[in-house]
Amino acid sequence: MNALIVEDSPVVRQMVQQTLEQLGFETVCAGLGSQGIEWLNKRDFDLLILDLRLPDESGLEVARRIRAQARHRFLPILMLTSDDNRLLMQRALEAGVTELLRKTKIAQLLGSLREYAARVQRQLKGRVMLVDGSPATAELLMGMLRKMNLEVDRFESGEAALEAVDKNHYDLIICDILLSGQMNGLGVTRAVRNLLGDVALTPVLGLSAQDDTACKIEMLKLGANDCMPRPVIEEEFIARVGNLVTNKRLFDQVQQQRRELSEHSVRDALTGLFSRHYLAEVANQLFARGDRIQRPLAVMMVDVDEFRQINDTHGQDVGDEVLAGVGALLAQDCRQGDVAARIGGEEFVILLPDTTMAAALRRAERLLADLRALNPAGVAVTASIGVSAQGSSQIIGFDQLFRMAGEAVQEAKQAGRNQVVSRRP
C-alpha cells in the first residue's frame, strides 16, 4: 500500500509518516501542493494525506485538481487542519475531501489516522456473479467491479448462472431483470433463495429499467437485498456493491466463528474426541433408540493409570502427548456408530451400541493390550478399564451404566490397576 503525504510542517509530516509506515505503508512526502500533484501524475496511491494550508496553494484547490482527474476520483483524501468550523467542512466536502483530521489534537489525529489507514488496507475483496444479457452493459459493469478489486464471473442467462452458483462461492449476485433464455432476473432471485445451505443467503443486487417500479418491488419481495435502475450512476453502484460485499464477508466471518465455537463445544481440543457435554446429549439418544428397538448397549470407561505421576515426572507437555496418543488410539478403535469422549483429565468413555457385555469385554481387553504397546512420547502407559452393559430386554439407562462403569474402574485400580473389570446391572 502506498501513501502520499503533502504537509509543509516537518514535525507533523514525520509523525504521520512514522504512523503509516508502522502500519505497513510505503510513503512519499511533499511540502508543496504542486509537488503532490506531480507525484500523483507519476504514479497511483492508495491514500493521500493533505494539509489545508500549504505554502504555494490551498489544500482545497489541490483536492479539486485531483478530483478532476478520473483516475483519482476514488482516492481517499484525508485533510489535516487546525481550523474547526462547519463552513470549512462543507467546502472540503465540496472539493472532494474524504475526511477532516484536526492537527491540534495530536493523539486524536494519529488515532484517527491509524483507524482510517487500517480501513484502506482492508481493501474490498470478493467474487461477484454478474448476470446480464447485454454485452455493452456487462462490459461497463465489469470495469467498475474490477476497479473495486473484485473478481467477476459473467453469465448471459439465468439458467447458466444457477448452474454455477451452487458450485462456486460468490459474495454477491448482480442480476438484470431482463435476460436471455427462459428465466428472467425474478426467476433467478427466487431460485437462489430456494437453494439449500448458505448459498441461499448470497446477497442479490437487482438491476431494472429506469421506470420499472413494479419489477423492482417484485424483485425485493422475492428476496433481493437491493435494486437500482439502469443506467447506473458509478458512485452509487460502487457504494451499494461495496456495502453488500462487505456485509456478506462479515456474515461469513460470523458463521465461521459460530461453527468453530460449535466444534469447540462438541470436541475436546487436546484429543479431538467428543466432549463430555456432547457425550451426555448423544447418550440419551442412543439409549432411547436401544430401548425402542430392544438392542444391547455397553459403556466402557478408561482411566489412564498413574497419570499424575507421569505429569510430575515428565512434565505437562509430555502428559498432553500421552493423552493425545490415548485419544488417537480410542478413535482408531471405534466402529461406525461408537462414540468416544474425553470426560475430564485422564478419563475417557466409549459408548458401544449393539454390543453385549461379552463383546464389550473382548474389546476392552484388546484395547488394554494396544495401550500397553502404545508408549506415547516414550512413556509406558496402562489403564484401568470398567465395562457395564444392558441386554436387549433390559432398560437401565445411561446414568446408571455410567456409574457402574465408574465403579468398575475403581475396583480395577484397587486390584492393582492395568486390568479390565465389569459390573452387571
Short mmCIF file of C-alpha atoms in Angstrom, two decimals:
data_model
loop_
_atom_site.label_atom_id
_atom_site.label_comp_id
_atom_site.label_asym_id
_atom_site.label_seq_id
_atom_site.Cartn_x
_atom_site.Cartn_y
_atom_site.Cartn_z
CA MET A 1 0.00 0.00 0.00
CA ASN A 2 1.28 3.48 -0.93
CA ALA A 3 0.52 6.79 0.77
CA LEU A 4 1.33 10.34 -0.32
CA ILE A 5 1.82 12.93 2.46
CA VAL A 6 1.56 16.59 1.37
CA GLU A 7 2.41 18.61 4.51
CA ASP A 8 4.81 21.53 4.93
CA SER A 9 5.43 21.07 8.68
CA PRO A 10 8.42 18.70 9.14
CA VAL A 11 7.21 17.69 12.62
CA VAL A 12 3.68 16.77 11.56
CA ARG A 13 4.95 15.17 8.36
CA GLN A 14 7.34 12.93 10.31
CA MET A 15 4.65 11.85 12.81
CA VAL A 16 2.23 10.97 10.01
CA GLN A 17 4.96 9.17 8.06
CA GLN A 18 6.03 7.07 11.06
CA THR A 19 2.42 6.15 11.85
CA LEU A 20 1.70 4.99 8.30
CA GLU A 21 4.97 3.09 7.94
CA GLN A 22 4.23 1.25 11.20
CA LEU A 23 1.03 0.08 9.52
CA GLY A 24 2.99 -1.22 6.53
CA PHE A 25 2.51 1.66 4.09
CA GLU A 26 5.23 2.85 1.76
CA THR A 27 5.23 6.65 1.96
CA VAL A 28 6.20 9.56 -0.28
CA CYS A 29 6.39 13.07 1.21
CA ALA A 30 5.97 16.51 -0.38
CA GLY A 31 5.98 20.00 1.15
CA LEU A 32 4.11 21.81 -1.64
CA GLY A 33 0.78 21.25 -3.34
CA SER A 34 2.43 21.38 -6.77
CA GLN A 35 4.86 18.63 -5.71
CA GLY A 36 1.94 16.49 -4.59
CA ILE A 37 0.24 16.92 -7.97
CA GLU A 38 3.49 15.93 -9.71
CA TRP A 39 3.69 12.72 -7.68
CA LEU A 40 0.05 11.88 -8.46
CA ASN A 41 0.72 12.37 -12.17
CA LYS A 42 3.61 9.89 -11.97
CA ARG A 43 2.01 7.03 -10.01
CA ASP A 44 -1.08 5.83 -8.18
CA PHE A 45 -1.50 5.98 -4.41
CA ASP A 46 -3.89 4.23 -2.04
CA LEU A 47 -4.15 7.13 0.41
CA LEU A 48 -3.46 10.90 0.35
CA ILE A 49 -2.76 12.97 3.47
CA LEU A 50 -3.16 16.64 2.51
CA ASP A 51 -2.59 19.77 4.60
CA LEU A 52 -5.18 22.54 4.31
CA ARG A 53 -2.67 25.39 4.30
CA LEU A 54 0.31 24.87 2.00
CA PRO A 55 2.96 27.47 1.07
CA ASP A 56 2.07 27.58 -2.62
CA GLU A 57 -1.69 26.97 -2.69
CA SER A 58 -4.68 25.90 -0.64
CA GLY A 59 -5.18 22.22 0.07
CA LEU A 60 -8.78 22.66 -1.09
CA GLU A 61 -7.59 23.72 -4.53
CA VAL A 62 -5.20 20.76 -4.65
CA ALA A 63 -8.11 18.43 -3.80
CA ARG A 64 -10.24 19.94 -6.60
CA ARG A 65 -7.45 19.44 -9.13
CA ILE A 66 -7.01 15.83 -8.01
CA ARG A 67 -10.72 15.04 -8.26
CA ALA A 68 -10.79 16.49 -11.78
CA GLN A 69 -8.67 13.54 -12.90
CA ALA A 70 -10.76 10.42 -13.50
CA ARG A 71 -8.01 8.08 -12.23
CA HIS A 72 -8.13 9.75 -8.78
CA ARG A 73 -11.90 10.04 -8.38
CA PHE A 74 -11.98 7.43 -5.60
CA LEU A 75 -8.63 8.16 -3.92
CA PRO A 76 -9.21 8.69 -0.16
CA ILE A 77 -8.11 12.23 0.79
CA LEU A 78 -7.59 12.98 4.48
CA MET A 79 -7.13 16.70 5.08
CA LEU A 80 -5.12 17.99 8.05
CA THR A 81 -6.29 21.28 9.54
CA SER A 82 -6.02 23.41 12.67
CA ASP A 83 -9.42 25.00 12.00
CA ASP A 84 -12.75 23.68 13.18
CA ASN A 85 -15.85 25.19 11.63
CA ARG A 86 -18.83 23.98 9.62
CA LEU A 87 -18.10 26.19 6.64
CA LEU A 88 -14.65 24.64 6.20
CA MET A 89 -16.14 21.15 6.44
CA GLN A 90 -18.70 21.99 3.78
CA ARG A 91 -16.07 23.50 1.46
CA ALA A 92 -13.78 20.50 2.00
CA LEU A 93 -16.51 18.01 1.13
CA GLU A 94 -17.39 20.03 -1.97
CA ALA A 95 -13.72 19.91 -3.01
CA GLY A 96 -13.71 16.11 -2.74
CA VAL A 97 -12.05 15.66 0.65
CA THR A 98 -12.94 12.35 2.28
CA GLU A 99 -12.40 13.33 5.91
CA LEU A 100 -11.02 16.23 8.00
CA LEU A 101 -8.49 15.49 10.78
CA ARG A 102 -7.57 18.07 13.45
CA LYS A 103 -3.83 18.77 13.82
CA THR A 104 -4.26 20.47 17.20
CA LYS A 105 -5.07 17.20 18.97
CA ILE A 106 -2.10 15.01 18.09
CA ALA A 107 -3.18 11.82 19.89
CA GLN A 108 -6.65 12.02 18.35
CA LEU A 109 -5.14 12.80 14.94
CA LEU A 110 -2.83 9.79 14.98
CA GLY A 111 -5.59 7.53 16.31
CA SER A 112 -7.96 8.59 13.53
CA LEU A 113 -5.17 8.20 11.00
CA ARG A 114 -4.45 4.63 12.16
CA GLU A 115 -8.13 3.74 12.02
CA TYR A 116 -8.65 5.13 8.53
CA ALA A 117 -5.39 3.70 7.17
CA ALA A 118 -6.33 0.26 8.50
CA ARG A 119 -9.69 0.62 6.73
CA VAL A 120 -7.91 1.41 3.45
CA GLN A 121 -5.69 -1.64 3.91
CA ARG A 122 -8.75 -3.85 4.19
CA GLN A 123 -9.42 -3.41 0.51
CA LEU A 124 -12.59 -4.91 -0.79
CA LYS A 125 -12.05 -8.49 -1.91
CA GLY A 126 -14.57 -10.92 -3.18
CA ARG A 127 -16.15 -12.76 -6.07
CA VAL A 128 -19.19 -11.41 -7.89
CA MET A 129 -21.59 -13.14 -10.26
CA LEU A 130 -22.90 -10.76 -12.94
CA VAL A 131 -25.99 -11.97 -14.82
CA ASP A 132 -26.63 -9.61 -17.73
CA GLY A 133 -27.61 -10.32 -21.32
CA SER A 134 -26.29 -7.06 -22.77
CA PRO A 135 -22.57 -7.24 -23.71
CA ALA A 136 -22.19 -3.45 -23.61
CA THR A 137 -23.79 -3.06 -20.17
CA ALA A 138 -21.92 -6.08 -18.82
CA GLU A 139 -18.58 -4.70 -20.00
CA LEU A 140 -19.27 -1.37 -18.30
CA LEU A 141 -20.28 -3.00 -15.00
CA MET A 142 -17.35 -5.44 -15.07
CA GLY A 143 -14.97 -2.49 -15.45
CA MET A 144 -16.43 -0.84 -12.34
CA LEU A 145 -16.27 -4.08 -10.36
CA ARG A 146 -12.68 -4.78 -11.32
CA LYS A 147 -11.69 -1.27 -10.25
CA MET A 148 -13.04 -2.29 -6.84
CA ASN A 149 -10.61 -5.23 -6.78
CA LEU A 150 -13.45 -7.73 -7.23
CA GLU A 151 -13.30 -10.93 -9.26
CA VAL A 152 -16.19 -11.15 -11.72
CA ASP A 153 -17.87 -14.10 -13.46
CA ARG A 154 -20.37 -13.06 -16.13
CA PHE A 155 -23.35 -15.11 -17.35
CA GLU A 156 -25.84 -14.18 -20.07
CA SER A 157 -28.72 -16.42 -18.96
CA GLY A 158 -30.34 -17.27 -15.66
CA GLU A 159 -30.03 -20.99 -16.37
CA ALA A 160 -26.23 -20.77 -16.76
CA ALA A 161 -25.97 -18.63 -13.64
CA LEU A 162 -27.91 -21.09 -11.49
CA GLU A 163 -25.78 -23.97 -12.71
CA ALA A 164 -22.67 -22.11 -11.47
CA VAL A 165 -23.97 -20.55 -8.26
CA ASP A 166 -24.22 -23.85 -6.41
CA LYS A 167 -20.69 -24.89 -7.41
CA ASN A 168 -18.85 -21.66 -6.52
CA HIS A 169 -18.73 -19.29 -3.57
CA TYR A 170 -19.98 -15.83 -4.52
CA ASP A 171 -20.11 -12.77 -2.28
CA LEU A 172 -22.71 -11.03 -4.45
CA ILE A 173 -25.04 -11.76 -7.36
CA ILE A 174 -25.81 -8.79 -9.62
CA CYS A 175 -28.74 -9.69 -11.85
CA ASP A 176 -30.58 -7.75 -14.53
CA ILE A 177 -34.31 -8.37 -14.63
CA LEU A 178 -34.26 -8.83 -18.43
CA LEU A 179 -32.14 -11.82 -19.50
CA SER A 180 -31.72 -14.08 -22.49
CA GLY A 181 -33.14 -17.57 -22.07
CA GLN A 182 -36.33 -18.75 -20.38
CA MET A 183 -35.57 -17.37 -16.92
CA ASN A 184 -35.56 -13.67 -16.06
CA GLY A 185 -33.97 -11.93 -13.07
CA LEU A 186 -37.05 -12.52 -10.92
CA GLY A 187 -36.76 -16.26 -11.54
CA VAL A 188 -33.05 -16.23 -10.71
CA THR A 189 -33.70 -14.44 -7.41
CA ARG A 190 -36.49 -16.86 -6.49
CA ALA A 191 -34.37 -19.90 -7.38
CA VAL A 192 -31.34 -18.68 -5.38
CA ARG A 193 -33.47 -18.12 -2.29
CA ASN A 194 -34.85 -21.68 -2.61
CA LEU A 195 -31.40 -23.30 -2.66
CA LEU A 196 -30.14 -25.23 0.36
CA GLY A 197 -27.43 -24.04 2.73
CA ASP A 198 -25.57 -20.75 2.96
CA VAL A 199 -25.67 -20.21 -0.82
CA ALA A 200 -29.34 -19.22 -0.42
CA LEU A 201 -28.17 -16.26 1.67
CA THR A 202 -25.94 -14.80 -1.06
CA PRO A 203 -26.81 -11.09 -1.48
CA VAL A 204 -28.64 -10.20 -4.70
CA LEU A 205 -28.49 -6.75 -6.31
CA GLY A 206 -31.17 -6.35 -8.97
CA LEU A 207 -30.94 -4.05 -12.00
CA SER A 208 -34.14 -2.74 -13.57
CA ALA A 209 -35.23 -0.27 -16.22
CA GLN A 210 -35.45 3.34 -15.06
CA ASP A 211 -39.26 3.38 -14.86
CA ASP A 212 -39.91 -0.30 -13.99
CA THR A 213 -41.04 0.23 -10.40
CA ALA A 214 -43.32 -2.83 -10.35
CA CYS A 215 -40.49 -5.25 -11.26
CA LYS A 216 -38.18 -3.59 -8.75
CA ILE A 217 -40.73 -4.10 -5.95
CA GLU A 218 -41.36 -7.70 -7.03
CA MET A 219 -37.63 -8.46 -7.03
CA LEU A 220 -37.30 -7.09 -3.49
CA LYS A 221 -40.29 -9.19 -2.39
CA LEU A 222 -38.61 -12.30 -3.81
CA GLY A 223 -35.56 -11.70 -1.62
CA ALA A 224 -33.24 -9.30 -3.46
CA ASN A 225 -31.21 -7.26 -0.98
CA ASP A 226 -31.18 -4.15 -3.14
CA CYS A 227 -32.31 -2.92 -6.53
CA MET A 228 -31.22 0.03 -8.65
CA PRO A 229 -32.19 1.43 -12.05
CA ARG A 230 -30.17 1.26 -15.25
CA PRO A 231 -28.09 3.05 -16.40
CA VAL A 232 -26.30 3.02 -13.08
CA ILE A 233 -24.52 6.00 -11.56
CA GLU A 234 -20.97 4.79 -10.97
CA GLU A 235 -20.51 6.28 -7.49
CA GLU A 236 -23.88 4.91 -6.33
CA PHE A 237 -23.23 1.49 -7.87
CA ILE A 238 -19.81 1.24 -6.19
CA ALA A 239 -21.26 2.28 -2.83
CA ARG A 240 -24.11 -0.26 -2.98
CA VAL A 241 -21.87 -3.10 -4.17
CA GLY A 242 -19.29 -2.25 -1.50
CA ASN A 243 -21.89 -2.38 1.27
CA LEU A 244 -23.35 -5.69 0.10
CA VAL A 245 -19.99 -7.43 -0.36
CA THR A 246 -18.65 -6.13 2.96
CA ASN A 247 -21.76 -7.28 4.82
CA LYS A 248 -21.57 -10.70 3.15
CA ARG A 249 -17.95 -11.19 4.16
CA LEU A 250 -18.71 -10.07 7.72
CA PHE A 251 -21.61 -12.55 7.78
CA ASP A 252 -19.29 -15.32 6.56
CA GLN A 253 -16.82 -14.48 9.35
CA VAL A 254 -19.59 -14.68 11.97
CA GLN A 255 -20.80 -18.00 10.55
CA GLN A 256 -17.26 -19.39 10.65
CA GLN A 257 -16.84 -18.26 14.25
CA ARG A 258 -20.13 -19.92 15.16
CA ARG A 259 -19.03 -23.16 13.51
CA GLU A 260 -15.73 -23.04 15.39
CA LEU A 261 -17.49 -22.37 18.69
CA SER A 262 -19.88 -25.23 17.99
CA GLU A 263 -16.94 -27.52 17.16
CA HIS A 264 -15.19 -26.49 20.38
CA SER A 265 -18.30 -27.31 22.41
CA VAL A 266 -18.54 -30.74 20.74
CA ARG A 267 -14.86 -31.72 20.57
CA ASP A 268 -12.10 -31.91 23.15
CA ALA A 269 -9.31 -29.62 21.94
CA LEU A 270 -6.42 -31.85 23.05
CA THR A 271 -7.54 -35.27 21.85
CA GLY A 272 -10.09 -34.49 19.15
CA LEU A 273 -12.57 -36.85 20.84
CA PHE A 274 -16.07 -35.73 21.73
CA SER A 275 -16.60 -33.59 24.83
CA ARG A 276 -18.43 -34.64 27.99
CA HIS A 277 -21.28 -32.28 27.11
CA TYR A 278 -21.76 -33.90 23.70
CA LEU A 279 -21.49 -37.38 25.24
CA ALA A 280 -24.43 -36.66 27.54
CA GLU A 281 -26.55 -35.46 24.60
CA VAL A 282 -25.81 -38.37 22.28
CA ALA A 283 -26.02 -40.98 25.06
CA ASN A 284 -29.66 -40.16 25.74
CA GLN A 285 -30.43 -40.55 22.03
CA LEU A 286 -28.57 -43.87 21.75
CA PHE A 287 -30.21 -45.32 24.86
CA ALA A 288 -33.67 -44.20 23.73
CA ARG A 289 -33.05 -45.91 20.39
CA GLY A 290 -31.73 -49.05 22.08
CA ASP A 291 -34.77 -49.24 24.34
CA ARG A 292 -37.13 -48.68 21.40
CA ILE A 293 -35.71 -51.40 19.15
CA GLN A 294 -34.54 -53.62 22.05
CA ARG A 295 -30.84 -53.75 21.23
CA PRO A 296 -27.95 -54.20 23.71
CA LEU A 297 -25.69 -51.28 24.59
CA ALA A 298 -22.42 -51.10 26.55
CA VAL A 299 -20.40 -48.38 28.28
CA MET A 300 -16.61 -48.62 28.58
CA MET A 301 -14.71 -46.24 30.87
CA VAL A 302 -10.92 -45.89 30.51
CA ASP A 303 -8.77 -44.25 33.21
CA VAL A 304 -5.03 -43.84 32.47
CA ASP A 305 -3.06 -45.28 35.39
CA GLU A 306 -0.71 -43.07 37.46
CA PHE A 307 -1.26 -40.09 35.20
CA ARG A 308 -0.39 -37.56 37.90
CA GLN A 309 2.96 -39.28 38.32
CA ILE A 310 3.54 -39.06 34.54
CA ASN A 311 2.91 -35.31 34.70
CA ASP A 312 5.14 -34.84 37.75
CA THR A 313 7.99 -36.91 36.31
CA HIS A 314 7.96 -35.89 32.66
CA GLY A 315 6.15 -32.55 32.65
CA GLN A 316 2.77 -31.37 31.40
CA ASP A 317 3.79 -31.28 27.73
CA VAL A 318 4.61 -34.99 27.82
CA GLY A 319 1.40 -35.59 29.75
CA ASP A 320 -0.55 -33.88 26.98
CA GLU A 321 1.20 -36.07 24.38
CA VAL A 322 0.19 -39.16 26.36
CA LEU A 323 -3.46 -38.07 26.47
CA ALA A 324 -3.43 -37.19 22.77
CA GLY A 325 -1.94 -40.60 21.96
CA VAL A 326 -4.55 -42.41 24.05
CA GLY A 327 -7.29 -40.35 22.39
CA ALA A 328 -6.00 -41.25 18.92
CA LEU A 329 -5.97 -44.95 19.85
CA LEU A 330 -9.55 -44.82 21.15
CA ALA A 331 -10.71 -43.04 17.98
CA GLN A 332 -8.97 -45.68 15.86
CA ASP A 333 -10.64 -48.46 17.85
CA CYS A 334 -14.16 -47.09 17.31
CA ARG A 335 -16.56 -48.65 14.85
CA GLN A 336 -19.09 -46.60 12.94
CA GLY A 337 -21.75 -45.63 15.47
CA ASP A 338 -19.47 -45.82 18.51
CA VAL A 339 -18.92 -42.60 20.47
CA ALA A 340 -15.57 -41.94 22.19
CA ALA A 341 -15.27 -38.95 24.53
CA ARG A 342 -12.81 -37.45 26.98
CA ILE A 343 -14.82 -36.67 30.10
CA GLY A 344 -12.08 -34.94 32.07
CA GLY A 345 -8.39 -35.24 32.93
CA GLU A 346 -7.21 -38.74 32.09
CA GLU A 347 -10.71 -40.29 31.92
CA PHE A 348 -12.36 -41.46 28.70
CA VAL A 349 -15.68 -43.12 27.86
CA ILE A 350 -16.75 -45.14 24.82
CA LEU A 351 -20.43 -45.80 24.10
CA LEU A 352 -20.87 -49.09 22.26
CA PRO A 353 -24.30 -49.50 20.59
CA ASP A 354 -25.45 -53.01 19.65
CA THR A 355 -22.77 -54.51 21.91
CA THR A 356 -23.28 -57.21 24.53
CA MET A 357 -21.28 -57.46 27.73
CA ALA A 358 -19.20 -60.33 26.33
CA ALA A 359 -18.34 -58.39 23.17
CA ALA A 360 -17.55 -55.24 25.17
CA LEU A 361 -15.17 -57.18 27.44
CA ARG A 362 -13.33 -58.61 24.44
CA ARG A 363 -12.90 -55.13 23.02
CA ALA A 364 -11.74 -53.78 26.38
CA GLU A 365 -9.05 -56.47 26.69
CA ARG A 366 -7.87 -55.77 23.15
CA LEU A 367 -7.79 -52.03 23.84
CA LEU A 368 -5.77 -52.57 27.02
CA ALA A 369 -3.21 -54.62 25.08
CA ASP A 370 -2.94 -51.84 22.49
CA LEU A 371 -2.46 -49.25 25.25
CA ARG A 372 0.38 -51.26 26.79
CA ALA A 373 2.14 -51.29 23.40
CA LEU A 374 1.46 -47.62 22.66
CA ASN A 375 4.32 -45.84 24.52
CA PRO A 376 3.28 -42.27 23.58
CA ALA A 377 6.18 -39.80 23.99
CA GLY A 378 8.29 -42.78 25.09
CA VAL A 379 6.19 -43.30 28.24
CA ALA A 380 4.81 -46.71 29.20
CA VAL A 381 1.03 -46.46 29.61
CA THR A 382 -1.54 -48.74 31.20
CA ALA A 383 -5.16 -48.16 32.13
CA SER A 384 -7.90 -49.34 34.42
CA ILE A 385 -10.97 -50.13 32.34
CA GLY A 386 -14.53 -50.55 33.59
CA VAL A 387 -17.30 -52.08 31.49
CA SER A 388 -21.06 -52.17 32.03
CA ALA A 389 -23.84 -53.16 29.65
CA GLN A 390 -27.57 -53.61 29.33
CA GLY A 391 -29.09 -56.52 27.45
CA SER A 392 -31.64 -56.22 24.68
CA SER A 393 -34.54 -56.84 27.06
CA GLN A 394 -33.26 -54.56 29.84
CA ILE A 395 -33.97 -50.86 30.31
CA ILE A 396 -31.22 -49.50 32.55
CA GLY A 397 -30.34 -46.03 31.25
CA PHE A 398 -27.06 -44.25 30.60
CA ASP A 399 -26.67 -42.64 34.02
CA GLN A 400 -26.80 -45.98 35.83
CA LEU A 401 -24.47 -47.74 33.37
CA PHE A 402 -22.07 -44.78 33.52
CA ARG A 403 -22.00 -45.01 37.32
CA MET A 404 -21.46 -48.77 37.22
CA ALA A 405 -18.59 -48.43 34.71
CA GLY A 406 -17.00 -45.86 37.05
CA GLU A 407 -17.34 -48.26 39.99
CA ALA A 408 -15.69 -50.98 37.89
CA VAL A 409 -12.76 -48.64 37.18
CA GLN A 410 -12.29 -48.02 40.90
CA GLU A 411 -12.38 -51.75 41.54
CA ALA A 412 -9.72 -52.28 38.86
CA LYS A 413 -7.48 -49.65 40.49
CA GLN A 414 -7.91 -51.17 43.93
CA ALA A 415 -6.99 -54.57 42.49
CA GLY A 416 -3.67 -53.23 41.19
CA ARG A 417 -4.59 -51.29 38.01
CA ASN A 418 -3.75 -52.35 34.42
CA GLN A 419 -6.83 -54.58 34.05
CA VAL A 420 -10.45 -54.80 32.94
CA VAL A 421 -13.33 -55.14 35.41
CA SER A 422 -17.04 -55.41 34.59
CA ARG A 423 -20.19 -54.54 36.52
CA ARG A 424 -23.54 -56.04 35.60
CA PRO A 425 -26.93 -54.49 36.38
#
